[in-house]
Structure formats: structure tokens, C-alpha cells
mmCIF file of C-alpha atoms and ligand atoms in Angstrom:
data_model
loop_
_atom_site.group_PDB
_atom_site.id
_atom_site.type_symbol
_atom_site.label_atom_id
_atom_site.label_comp_id
_atom_site.label_asym_id
_atom_site.label_seq_id
_atom_site.Cartn_x
_atom_site.Cartn_y
_atom_site.Cartn_z
ATOM 1 C CA VAL A 1 139.285 49.808 104.362
ATOM 2 C CA LYS A 2 142.426 51.066 102.621
ATOM 3 C CA GLU A 3 141.257 49.740 99.267
ATOM 4 C CA SER A 4 138.395 52.140 98.891
ATOM 5 C CA GLY A 5 136.621 52.862 95.663
ATOM 6 C CA ARG A 6 135.400 56.199 94.464
ATOM 7 C CA ASN A 7 132.325 56.187 96.630
ATOM 8 C CA ASN A 8 133.831 54.669 99.730
ATOM 9 C CA ILE A 9 135.383 56.706 102.440
ATOM 10 C CA SER A 10 138.629 55.269 103.660
ATOM 11 C CA PHE A 11 139.221 55.386 107.365
ATOM 12 C CA TYR A 12 142.852 56.282 106.764
ATOM 13 C CA ASP A 13 142.198 59.025 104.273
ATOM 14 C CA PRO A 14 144.388 61.821 105.675
ATOM 15 C CA GLN A 15 142.200 64.499 104.088
ATOM 16 C CA MET A 16 139.166 63.071 105.910
ATOM 17 C CA GLN A 17 141.113 62.991 109.168
ATOM 18 C CA ILE A 18 141.990 66.642 108.768
ATOM 19 C CA GLU A 19 138.378 67.532 108.038
ATOM 20 C CA ILE A 20 137.124 65.637 111.082
ATOM 21 C CA LEU A 21 139.666 67.425 113.275
ATOM 22 C CA GLN A 22 138.816 70.810 111.788
ATOM 23 C CA ARG A 23 135.141 70.147 112.412
ATOM 24 C CA LYS A 24 135.814 69.236 116.044
ATOM 25 C CA GLN A 25 137.994 72.316 116.465
ATOM 26 C CA MET A 26 135.251 74.498 114.956
ATOM 27 C CA GLU A 27 132.616 73.020 117.239
ATOM 28 C CA SER A 28 134.738 73.656 120.308
ATOM 29 C CA ASP A 29 135.529 77.201 119.054
ATOM 30 C CA LEU A 30 131.804 77.851 118.682
ATOM 31 C CA GLU A 31 131.107 76.564 122.181
ATOM 32 C CA HIS A 32 133.799 78.879 123.536
ATOM 33 C CA ALA A 33 132.395 81.741 121.516
ATOM 34 C CA ILE A 34 129.025 81.284 123.215
ATOM 35 C CA ILE A 35 130.558 81.121 126.694
ATOM 36 C CA ASN A 36 132.798 84.137 126.010
ATOM 37 C CA ASP A 37 129.975 86.096 124.421
ATOM 38 C CA GLU A 38 131.802 86.630 121.119
ATOM 39 C CA PHE A 39 128.653 86.904 118.999
ATOM 40 C CA SER A 40 126.940 90.191 118.423
ATOM 41 C CA LEU A 41 124.688 91.935 115.947
ATOM 42 C CA PHE A 42 125.454 94.403 113.211
ATOM 43 C CA TYR A 43 122.636 96.510 111.801
ATOM 44 C CA GLN A 44 122.043 97.435 108.168
ATOM 45 C CA ALA A 45 119.590 100.188 107.297
ATOM 46 C CA GLN A 46 116.465 99.568 105.246
ATOM 47 C CA VAL A 47 115.436 102.677 103.369
ATOM 48 C CA SER A 48 112.195 103.684 101.673
ATOM 49 C CA ASN A 49 111.681 106.329 98.995
ATOM 50 C CA ASN A 50 109.115 108.222 101.012
ATOM 51 C CA ASN A 51 110.080 107.645 104.604
ATOM 52 C CA GLY A 52 113.853 107.431 104.777
ATOM 53 C CA VAL A 53 115.261 104.786 107.103
ATOM 54 C CA ILE A 54 112.358 102.531 108.078
ATOM 55 C CA GLY A 55 114.235 99.767 109.843
ATOM 56 C CA ALA A 56 117.255 97.533 109.960
ATOM 57 C CA GLU A 57 118.284 93.966 109.372
ATOM 58 C CA ALA A 58 120.255 92.403 112.200
ATOM 59 C CA LEU A 59 123.265 90.485 110.882
ATOM 60 C CA LEU A 60 125.297 88.193 113.090
ATOM 61 C CA ARG A 61 129.030 88.731 113.563
ATOM 62 C CA TRP A 62 131.547 86.601 115.409
ATOM 63 C CA PHE A 63 134.320 88.616 117.035
ATOM 64 C CA HIS A 64 136.986 85.950 117.271
ATOM 65 C CA PRO A 65 139.777 86.905 119.692
ATOM 66 C CA LYS A 66 142.496 85.783 117.238
ATOM 67 C CA GLN A 67 140.876 85.804 113.797
ATOM 68 C CA GLY A 68 138.894 89.032 114.102
ATOM 69 C CA ILE A 69 135.448 89.353 112.562
ATOM 70 C CA ILE A 70 134.072 86.135 111.091
ATOM 71 C CA TYR A 71 131.058 86.380 108.762
ATOM 72 C CA PRO A 72 127.980 84.209 109.215
ATOM 73 C CA ASP A 73 128.263 82.180 105.984
ATOM 74 C CA ASN A 74 131.393 80.665 107.568
ATOM 75 C CA PHE A 75 129.741 79.386 110.743
ATOM 76 C CA ILE A 76 125.919 79.389 110.503
ATOM 77 C CA PRO A 77 125.913 75.946 108.801
ATOM 78 C CA GLN A 78 128.041 74.546 111.671
ATOM 79 C CA LEU A 79 125.774 76.191 114.261
ATOM 80 C CA GLU A 80 122.836 74.477 112.592
ATOM 81 C CA GLU A 81 124.502 71.055 112.331
ATOM 82 C CA THR A 82 125.573 71.099 115.975
ATOM 83 C CA GLY A 83 122.303 72.504 117.302
ATOM 84 C CA LEU A 84 124.219 75.454 118.752
ATOM 85 C CA ILE A 85 122.017 77.690 116.588
ATOM 86 C CA ILE A 86 119.385 77.336 119.332
ATOM 87 C CA PRO A 87 121.293 79.146 122.126
ATOM 88 C CA VAL A 88 122.892 81.555 119.649
ATOM 89 C CA GLY A 89 119.532 82.198 117.989
ATOM 90 C CA GLU A 90 117.961 82.927 121.375
ATOM 91 C CA LYS A 91 120.699 85.420 122.149
ATOM 92 C CA ILE A 92 120.120 87.101 118.766
ATOM 93 C CA LEU A 93 116.376 87.372 119.406
ATOM 94 C CA HIS A 94 117.011 88.618 122.934
ATOM 95 C CA ASP A 95 119.484 91.302 121.837
ATOM 96 C CA GLY A 96 117.238 92.326 118.941
ATOM 97 C CA CYS A 97 114.166 92.739 121.150
ATOM 98 C CA GLN A 98 116.211 94.627 123.719
ATOM 99 C CA LYS A 99 117.299 96.997 120.957
ATOM 100 C CA LEU A 100 113.657 97.468 119.909
ATOM 101 C CA GLN A 101 112.778 98.408 123.484
ATOM 102 C CA LEU A 102 115.499 101.032 123.477
ATOM 103 C CA TRP A 103 114.321 102.443 120.144
ATOM 104 C CA ALA A 104 110.695 102.539 121.295
ATOM 105 C CA ASN A 105 111.631 105.242 123.807
ATOM 106 C CA ILE A 106 113.389 107.496 121.310
ATOM 107 C CA PRO A 107 111.004 109.378 118.992
ATOM 108 C CA GLU A 108 113.439 109.307 116.043
ATOM 109 C CA PHE A 109 113.696 105.510 116.268
ATOM 110 C CA SER A 110 110.325 104.484 117.649
ATOM 111 C CA GLN A 111 108.853 103.538 114.252
ATOM 112 C CA LEU A 112 111.799 101.393 113.155
ATOM 113 C CA THR A 113 111.312 97.710 112.493
ATOM 114 C CA LEU A 114 114.028 95.140 113.106
ATOM 115 C CA SER A 115 114.406 92.154 110.795
ATOM 116 C CA ILE A 116 115.975 89.077 112.335
ATOM 117 C CA ASN A 117 117.020 86.012 110.354
ATOM 118 C CA VAL A 118 115.710 82.714 111.645
ATOM 119 C CA SER A 119 116.589 79.310 110.258
ATOM 120 C CA ALA A 120 114.322 76.288 109.929
ATOM 121 C CA VAL A 121 115.998 74.531 112.855
ATOM 122 C CA GLN A 122 115.123 77.452 115.111
ATOM 123 C CA LEU A 123 111.563 77.882 113.932
ATOM 124 C CA LEU A 124 110.769 74.214 114.397
ATOM 125 C CA HIS A 125 112.491 73.986 117.765
ATOM 126 C CA GLU A 126 110.024 73.346 120.550
ATOM 127 C CA GLY A 127 109.009 76.519 122.317
ATOM 128 C CA PHE A 128 110.126 78.945 119.591
ATOM 129 C CA SER A 129 106.898 80.932 119.482
ATOM 130 C CA ASP A 130 106.626 81.010 123.280
ATOM 131 C CA TYR A 131 110.184 82.308 123.501
ATOM 132 C CA ILE A 132 109.367 85.151 121.104
ATOM 133 C CA LYS A 133 106.163 86.038 122.952
ATOM 134 C CA GLN A 134 108.064 86.109 126.236
ATOM 135 C CA LEU A 135 110.633 88.513 124.801
ATOM 136 C CA VAL A 136 107.952 90.773 123.331
ATOM 137 C CA ALA A 137 106.184 90.898 126.703
ATOM 138 C CA ARG A 138 109.343 91.313 128.752
ATOM 139 C CA PHE A 139 110.689 94.182 126.643
ATOM 140 C CA GLU A 140 107.216 95.634 126.142
ATOM 141 C CA ILE A 141 107.658 96.037 122.408
ATOM 142 C CA LYS A 142 104.997 96.140 119.721
ATOM 143 C CA PRO A 143 105.105 92.715 118.051
ATOM 144 C CA GLY A 144 104.772 94.483 114.688
ATOM 145 C CA ARG A 145 108.216 96.065 115.116
ATOM 146 C CA LEU A 146 109.755 92.606 114.926
ATOM 147 C CA LYS A 147 110.127 91.032 111.504
ATOM 148 C CA LEU A 148 111.399 87.491 111.136
ATOM 149 C CA GLU A 149 113.243 86.690 107.920
ATOM 150 C CA ILE A 150 112.870 83.159 106.712
ATOM 151 C CA THR A 151 114.128 81.526 103.530
ATOM 152 C CA GLU A 152 112.449 79.070 101.220
ATOM 153 C CA SER A 153 114.614 76.271 102.614
ATOM 154 C CA ILE A 154 112.298 76.372 105.600
ATOM 155 C CA PHE A 155 109.640 74.608 103.498
ATOM 156 C CA ILE A 156 111.719 71.622 102.463
ATOM 157 C CA GLU A 157 110.847 69.785 105.632
ATOM 158 C CA ASN A 158 107.729 69.758 107.679
ATOM 159 C CA ILE A 159 105.742 72.405 105.857
ATOM 160 C CA ASP A 160 102.629 71.993 107.997
ATOM 161 C CA ALA A 161 104.478 72.460 111.273
ATOM 162 C CA THR A 162 106.309 75.469 109.862
ATOM 163 C CA ILE A 163 103.096 77.135 108.731
ATOM 164 C CA ALA A 164 101.482 76.443 112.116
ATOM 165 C CA VAL A 165 104.299 78.217 113.987
ATOM 166 C CA MET A 166 104.217 81.115 111.526
ATOM 167 C CA ASN A 167 100.450 81.482 111.881
ATOM 168 C CA GLU A 168 100.674 81.515 115.644
ATOM 169 C CA LEU A 169 103.263 84.290 115.624
ATOM 170 C CA ALA A 170 101.574 86.226 112.825
ATOM 171 C CA ASN A 171 98.303 86.192 114.790
ATOM 172 C CA TYR A 172 100.276 87.558 117.708
ATOM 173 C CA GLY A 173 101.391 90.423 115.469
ATOM 174 C CA VAL A 174 104.940 89.445 114.503
ATOM 175 C CA LEU A 175 105.799 90.086 110.827
ATOM 176 C CA PHE A 176 107.434 87.671 108.391
ATOM 177 C CA SER A 177 109.611 88.408 105.398
ATOM 178 C CA LEU A 178 110.528 85.808 102.786
ATOM 179 C CA ASP A 179 114.231 86.245 102.047
ATOM 180 C CA ASP A 180 116.107 84.892 99.020
ATOM 181 C CA PHE A 181 112.753 84.492 97.291
ATOM 182 C CA GLY A 182 113.047 82.775 93.920
ATOM 183 C CA THR A 183 116.542 81.401 94.515
ATOM 184 C CA GLY A 184 115.747 78.043 96.022
ATOM 185 C CA PHE A 185 112.877 75.754 96.706
ATOM 186 C CA SER A 186 110.133 78.048 95.488
ATOM 187 C CA SER A 187 106.594 77.029 95.257
ATOM 188 C CA LEU A 188 104.070 79.663 94.385
ATOM 189 C CA CYS A 189 101.285 77.701 96.042
ATOM 190 C CA TYR A 190 102.873 78.182 99.489
ATOM 191 C CA LEU A 191 102.877 81.917 99.053
ATOM 192 C CA LYS A 192 99.138 82.252 99.422
ATOM 193 C CA SER A 193 98.983 80.056 102.505
ATOM 194 C CA LEU A 194 101.783 81.851 104.359
ATOM 195 C CA PRO A 195 101.164 84.773 106.707
ATOM 196 C CA LEU A 196 103.817 86.925 105.046
ATOM 197 C CA ALA A 197 104.198 90.684 105.283
ATOM 198 C CA GLN A 198 107.088 91.039 102.853
ATOM 199 C CA LEU A 199 108.976 89.526 99.932
ATOM 200 C CA LYS A 200 112.639 90.296 99.592
ATOM 201 C CA ILE A 201 114.180 90.546 96.139
ATOM 202 C CA ASP A 202 117.433 88.640 96.475
ATOM 203 C CA LYS A 203 120.723 90.372 95.801
ATOM 204 C CA SER A 204 121.521 87.822 93.090
ATOM 205 C CA PHE A 205 118.750 89.423 90.972
ATOM 206 C CA VAL A 206 119.840 92.962 91.813
ATOM 207 C CA LYS A 207 123.525 92.397 91.082
ATOM 208 C CA ASP A 208 123.305 92.523 87.256
ATOM 209 C CA LEU A 209 119.944 94.250 87.071
ATOM 210 C CA LEU A 210 121.211 96.994 84.756
ATOM 211 C CA GLU A 211 122.640 94.575 82.180
ATOM 212 C CA ASP A 212 120.437 91.536 82.481
ATOM 213 C CA GLU A 213 116.943 91.607 80.962
ATOM 214 C CA SER A 214 115.912 88.419 82.713
ATOM 215 C CA ASP A 215 116.863 89.815 86.124
ATOM 216 C CA ILE A 216 114.635 92.797 85.372
ATOM 217 C CA ALA A 217 111.808 90.475 84.366
ATOM 218 C CA ILE A 218 112.204 88.373 87.513
ATOM 219 C CA SER A 219 112.337 91.423 89.771
ATOM 220 C CA LYS A 220 109.247 92.877 88.097
ATOM 221 C CA THR A 221 107.437 89.590 88.588
ATOM 222 C CA ILE A 222 108.331 89.540 92.296
ATOM 223 C CA VAL A 223 107.083 93.120 92.718
ATOM 224 C CA ASN A 224 103.810 92.342 90.917
ATOM 225 C CA LEU A 225 103.355 89.150 92.894
ATOM 226 C CA ALA A 226 103.946 91.011 96.164
ATOM 227 C CA ASN A 227 101.481 93.713 95.141
ATOM 228 C CA SER A 228 98.744 91.239 94.247
ATOM 229 C CA LEU A 229 99.224 89.284 97.456
ATOM 230 C CA LYS A 230 99.287 92.540 99.492
ATOM 231 C CA PHE A 231 102.844 91.958 100.667
ATOM 232 C CA ASN A 232 105.363 94.685 100.969
ATOM 233 C CA VAL A 233 108.536 94.308 98.865
ATOM 234 C CA ILE A 234 112.164 95.223 99.505
ATOM 235 C CA ALA A 235 115.280 94.750 97.385
ATOM 236 C CA GLU A 236 118.580 93.772 98.990
ATOM 237 C CA GLY A 237 122.096 94.181 97.648
ATOM 238 C CA VAL A 238 121.435 97.640 96.167
ATOM 239 C CA GLU A 239 124.879 99.051 95.454
ATOM 240 C CA SER A 240 124.249 101.975 93.106
ATOM 241 C CA ALA A 241 121.901 104.869 92.378
ATOM 242 C CA GLU A 242 121.207 103.303 88.966
ATOM 243 C CA GLN A 243 120.019 100.072 90.554
ATOM 244 C CA GLN A 244 117.784 101.993 92.926
ATOM 245 C CA ALA A 245 116.324 104.033 90.055
ATOM 246 C CA LEU A 246 115.545 100.920 88.024
ATOM 247 C CA LEU A 247 113.988 99.204 91.028
ATOM 248 C CA GLN A 248 111.878 102.263 91.697
ATOM 249 C CA GLN A 249 110.808 102.262 88.054
ATOM 250 C CA ILE A 250 109.509 98.699 88.385
ATOM 251 C CA GLY A 251 107.628 99.579 91.577
ATOM 252 C CA CYS A 252 109.991 98.600 94.370
ATOM 253 C CA ASN A 253 110.259 101.430 96.900
ATOM 254 C CA ASN A 254 112.205 99.814 99.727
ATOM 255 C CA TYR A 255 115.903 99.087 99.602
ATOM 256 C CA GLN A 256 118.795 97.659 101.515
ATOM 257 C CA GLY A 257 122.382 97.690 100.341
ATOM 258 C CA TYR A 258 125.859 99.165 100.447
ATOM 259 C CA TYR A 259 124.713 102.141 98.344
ATOM 260 C CA PHE A 260 122.781 103.316 101.393
ATOM 261 C CA HIS A 261 124.493 101.779 104.374
ATOM 262 C CA ARG A 262 126.882 98.966 105.226
ATOM 263 C CA PRO A 263 126.119 96.694 108.188
ATOM 264 C CA ALA A 264 127.590 98.324 111.293
ATOM 265 C CA GLU A 265 127.458 98.460 115.071
ATOM 266 C CA ALA A 266 124.175 99.686 116.541
ATOM 267 C CA HIS A 267 125.428 103.156 117.473
ATOM 268 C CA GLU A 268 126.719 103.695 113.954
ATOM 269 C CA PHE A 269 123.384 102.614 112.430
ATOM 270 C CA GLU A 270 121.589 104.954 114.839
ATOM 271 C CA ALA A 271 123.810 107.901 113.876
ATOM 272 C CA PHE A 272 123.241 107.103 110.195
ATOM 273 C CA THR A 273 119.471 107.041 110.734
ATOM 274 C CA LEU A 274 119.421 110.412 112.511
ATOM 275 C CA ASP A 275 121.511 111.954 109.760
ATOM 276 C CA TYR A 276 119.633 110.370 106.839
ATOM 277 C CA ASN A 277 116.177 111.124 108.198
ATOM 278 C CA SER A 278 117.034 114.749 108.968
ATOM 279 C CA HIS A 279 117.580 115.640 105.286
HETATM 280 P P1 C2E B 322 121.040 87.334 104.029
HETATM 281 O O1 C2E B 322 119.988 87.193 105.064
HETATM 282 O O2 C2E B 322 120.632 87.205 102.608
HETATM 283 O O3 C2E B 322 121.713 88.741 104.340
HETATM 284 C C1 C2E B 322 122.172 89.638 103.345
HETATM 285 C C2 C2E B 322 123.674 89.563 103.195
HETATM 286 O O4 C2E B 322 124.056 90.473 102.159
HETATM 287 C C3 C2E B 322 124.456 89.994 104.419
HETATM 288 O O5 C2E B 322 125.639 89.228 104.470
HETATM 289 C C4 C2E B 322 124.779 91.459 104.119
HETATM 290 O O6 C2E B 322 125.895 91.938 104.819
HETATM 291 C C5 C2E B 322 125.034 91.376 102.643
HETATM 292 N N1 C2E B 322 124.804 92.646 101.960
HETATM 293 C C6 C2E B 322 124.088 93.719 102.368
HETATM 294 N N2 C2E B 322 124.090 94.694 101.448
HETATM 295 C C7 C2E B 322 124.809 94.233 100.416
HETATM 296 C C8 C2E B 322 125.187 94.792 99.140
HETATM 297 O O7 C2E B 322 124.832 95.911 98.767
HETATM 298 N N3 C2E B 322 125.950 93.992 98.325
HETATM 299 C C9 C2E B 322 126.349 92.742 98.687
HETATM 300 N N4 C2E B 322 127.091 92.034 97.825
HETATM 301 N N5 C2E B 322 126.017 92.193 99.876
HETATM 302 C C10 C2E B 322 125.265 92.933 100.722
HETATM 303 P P2 C2E B 322 126.161 88.606 105.844
HETATM 304 O O8 C2E B 322 125.955 89.590 106.943
HETATM 305 O O9 C2E B 322 127.530 88.095 105.589
HETATM 306 O O10 C2E B 322 125.173 87.410 106.093
HETATM 307 C C11 C2E B 322 125.158 86.286 105.248
HETATM 308 C C12 C2E B 322 124.014 85.368 105.555
HETATM 309 O O11 C2E B 322 124.145 84.781 106.859
HETATM 310 C C13 C2E B 322 122.658 86.080 105.601
HETATM 311 O O12 C2E B 322 122.200 86.274 104.281
HETATM 312 C C14 C2E B 322 121.829 85.107 106.404
HETATM 313 O O13 C2E B 322 121.385 84.059 105.590
HETATM 314 C C15 C2E B 322 122.852 84.568 107.382
HETATM 315 N N6 C2E B 322 122.711 85.265 108.670
HETATM 316 C C16 C2E B 322 123.174 86.490 109.038
HETATM 317 N N7 C2E B 322 122.833 86.786 110.306
HETATM 318 C C17 C2E B 322 122.088 85.734 110.756
HETATM 319 C C18 C2E B 322 121.412 85.440 111.993
HETATM 320 O O14 C2E B 322 121.386 86.243 112.949
HETATM 321 N N8 C2E B 322 120.769 84.246 112.076
HETATM 322 C C19 C2E B 322 120.742 83.367 111.039
HETATM 323 N N9 C2E B 322 120.071 82.201 111.204
HETATM 324 N N10 C2E B 322 121.342 83.600 109.863
HETATM 325 C C20 C2E B 322 122.014 84.772 109.719
HETATM 326 CA CA1 CA B 323 118.133 88.119 105.550
HETATM 327 CA CA1 CA B 324 119.037 87.430 101.008
HETATM 328 CA CA1 CA B 325 121.518 84.543 101.526
#
């Protein structure tokens, strides 16, 4: 095995050994994190031109006892590979629905929606829709306050099963938003067969919006597409007043981004909402 060519993996490759060990360490860290309850949700405001703060996106954070806050891009892939995304995903949905119950009883928050990211592995896991329905019933929330954010990657495998689960939940009243639209495996023909409520303009299109004609064209196209399909549209990654103004000009009236609010603990998001909506 030592004499390995370019495409062969040598058993004694020290780099490989290190990677295998790191992977194992990560998996055991993640298992500990679940047991020690180190995962929790941050909330980022979603703002509309006419109605102020209309909701939030829940974003997962890992509060590591030694390393501090770890961001999801650094561990979601491992959660998915190990299947640990199922228990973690259930905790996220549980905490999110519990938060919606709390908001429902406070007039200033009772109309807020909460967007929760769900990956393909979760959606296709047996019992996903039942789990959601149970939470909605248990916390006595309006299903329409809950918005599930999916990405196009969800359609790479098992499109029919995915659509079936989405239809079941959409009929129940849960909303769906298509995140990262136009950045991956897009197929326009799925759009009309999906029970979507919203398209999200990805932050990669918003980033250089002011300088890049093609980003403007793409964003316009997404807005027009959303309008014709009767979906709502929101732009993420809005970092400046100029970006907001341009988005508004092309017909996008809902925004999420650092210009408005950075993801934060629930109480901070709630204080921001009270303040923003009182002006
Ligand atoms: P995403 O769903 O596209 O979430 C948007 C990301 O953009 C978030 O990063 C957010 O903090 C960041 N962001 C918000 N406003 C701005 C802005 O104005 N400028 C820039 N440059 N970035 C902004 P975050 O929180 O690190 O999450 C990264 C990704 O991890 C998410 O991308 C999502 O795919 C995934 N993720 C986060 N939470 C969850 C979760 O609970 N479950 C699952 N399955 N995935 C999650
Ligand atoms: Ca998202
Ligand atoms: Ca996105
Ligand atoms: Ca993303």
C-alpha cells in the first residue's frame, strides 16, 4: 500500500491518519455537545418596508466550552454525515416552536414568523412531518408562523419523496422558503410543482449588487419569478442602505442582513423588534 499512485490512498499516509483522527474527535465532540446541551439558536430579524420586523431566521450556534462560539458552516456537514443532524434538528425545531408559543402571547410579537433551516437528511427522515405536527399541536402555534427554509440541494436526491413531505406539511399550513435560490442545482420546472411561500435572494447576489449589472439582472429575475408564481421574496445579506434601496427599486420589499440586525440571542432580537417597530 505504500507505493500508492495519485488516485490511491495510502494506508500509511500521515495526513490521512490525522484527518481520520480529527474526524473521530469531531464526532465525539458533537456527541458531547448534544449531551451537554451546547447548541442553541440565534435570531436574525427579517424586515419589511411597510411592516417593520416581520419575523426572524433561527441560526444554529455551538457554544463550545473551550473554543467559544462555533458557526454552523464548520459543523453542519459533520452533523449530516454522522446522522447527528436528526437529534440536533429536532432540538432546533423544538426550541423554535417553543419560541413561537411564547411570542404568540405577546401582542408585539404575535405576528412574527420564524424561519428554520432544514436539510435534506432531516426532511427525508422518517417521521419528519409527524414530528413537526406534534410540535405545532403541543405548543399550540399557528402552523403559518413556522417557515421551513430548504435549499436546492434538497432536490438532488429523491425529488418525489421530498415533494410529498413538503405537500403534506404545506397542506397542514406550514410555510416553505427556498434559500440560496439560483446558486446550486436549480431547475425552474420544480418551482411550479413545489408548495413554496417564498424565494430568498441569496447573499452572493446581493454582495456586489451595486457594482455588478448581472447581479442586478439575476435579482430582478428572481423577484419577477416570485411575483408571477405568487411567492413572497426576501433578500438576505443586505449590508447597506444603498443595497436596500436598489432592492426596493427592483421590487423586493423584505430584507435580512447586518444593515438591519445581526444574529443574536432571543432576548436581544426581541428588544430590537420592540425598538424598531415603535418608530
Ligand atoms: P443560510 O441559511 O444561507 O444563512 C444565512 C447566513 O448568512 C448566516 O450565517 C447569517 O449569519 C449570515 N448573514 C446574515 N446576514 C448577513 C449579512 O448581511 N452579510 C453576510 N455576509 N452574512 C450574513 P450562519 O449563521 O453562519 O449560517 C451559515 C449556514 O449554516 C446557513 O446559511 C445555513 O445553511 C446553515 N445553518 C444555520 N443554522 C442552521 C440550522 O439550524 N439547521 C441547518 N440544517 N442548517 C443551518
Ligand atoms: Ca437560511
Ligand atoms: Ca442563504
Ligand atoms: Ca448558505
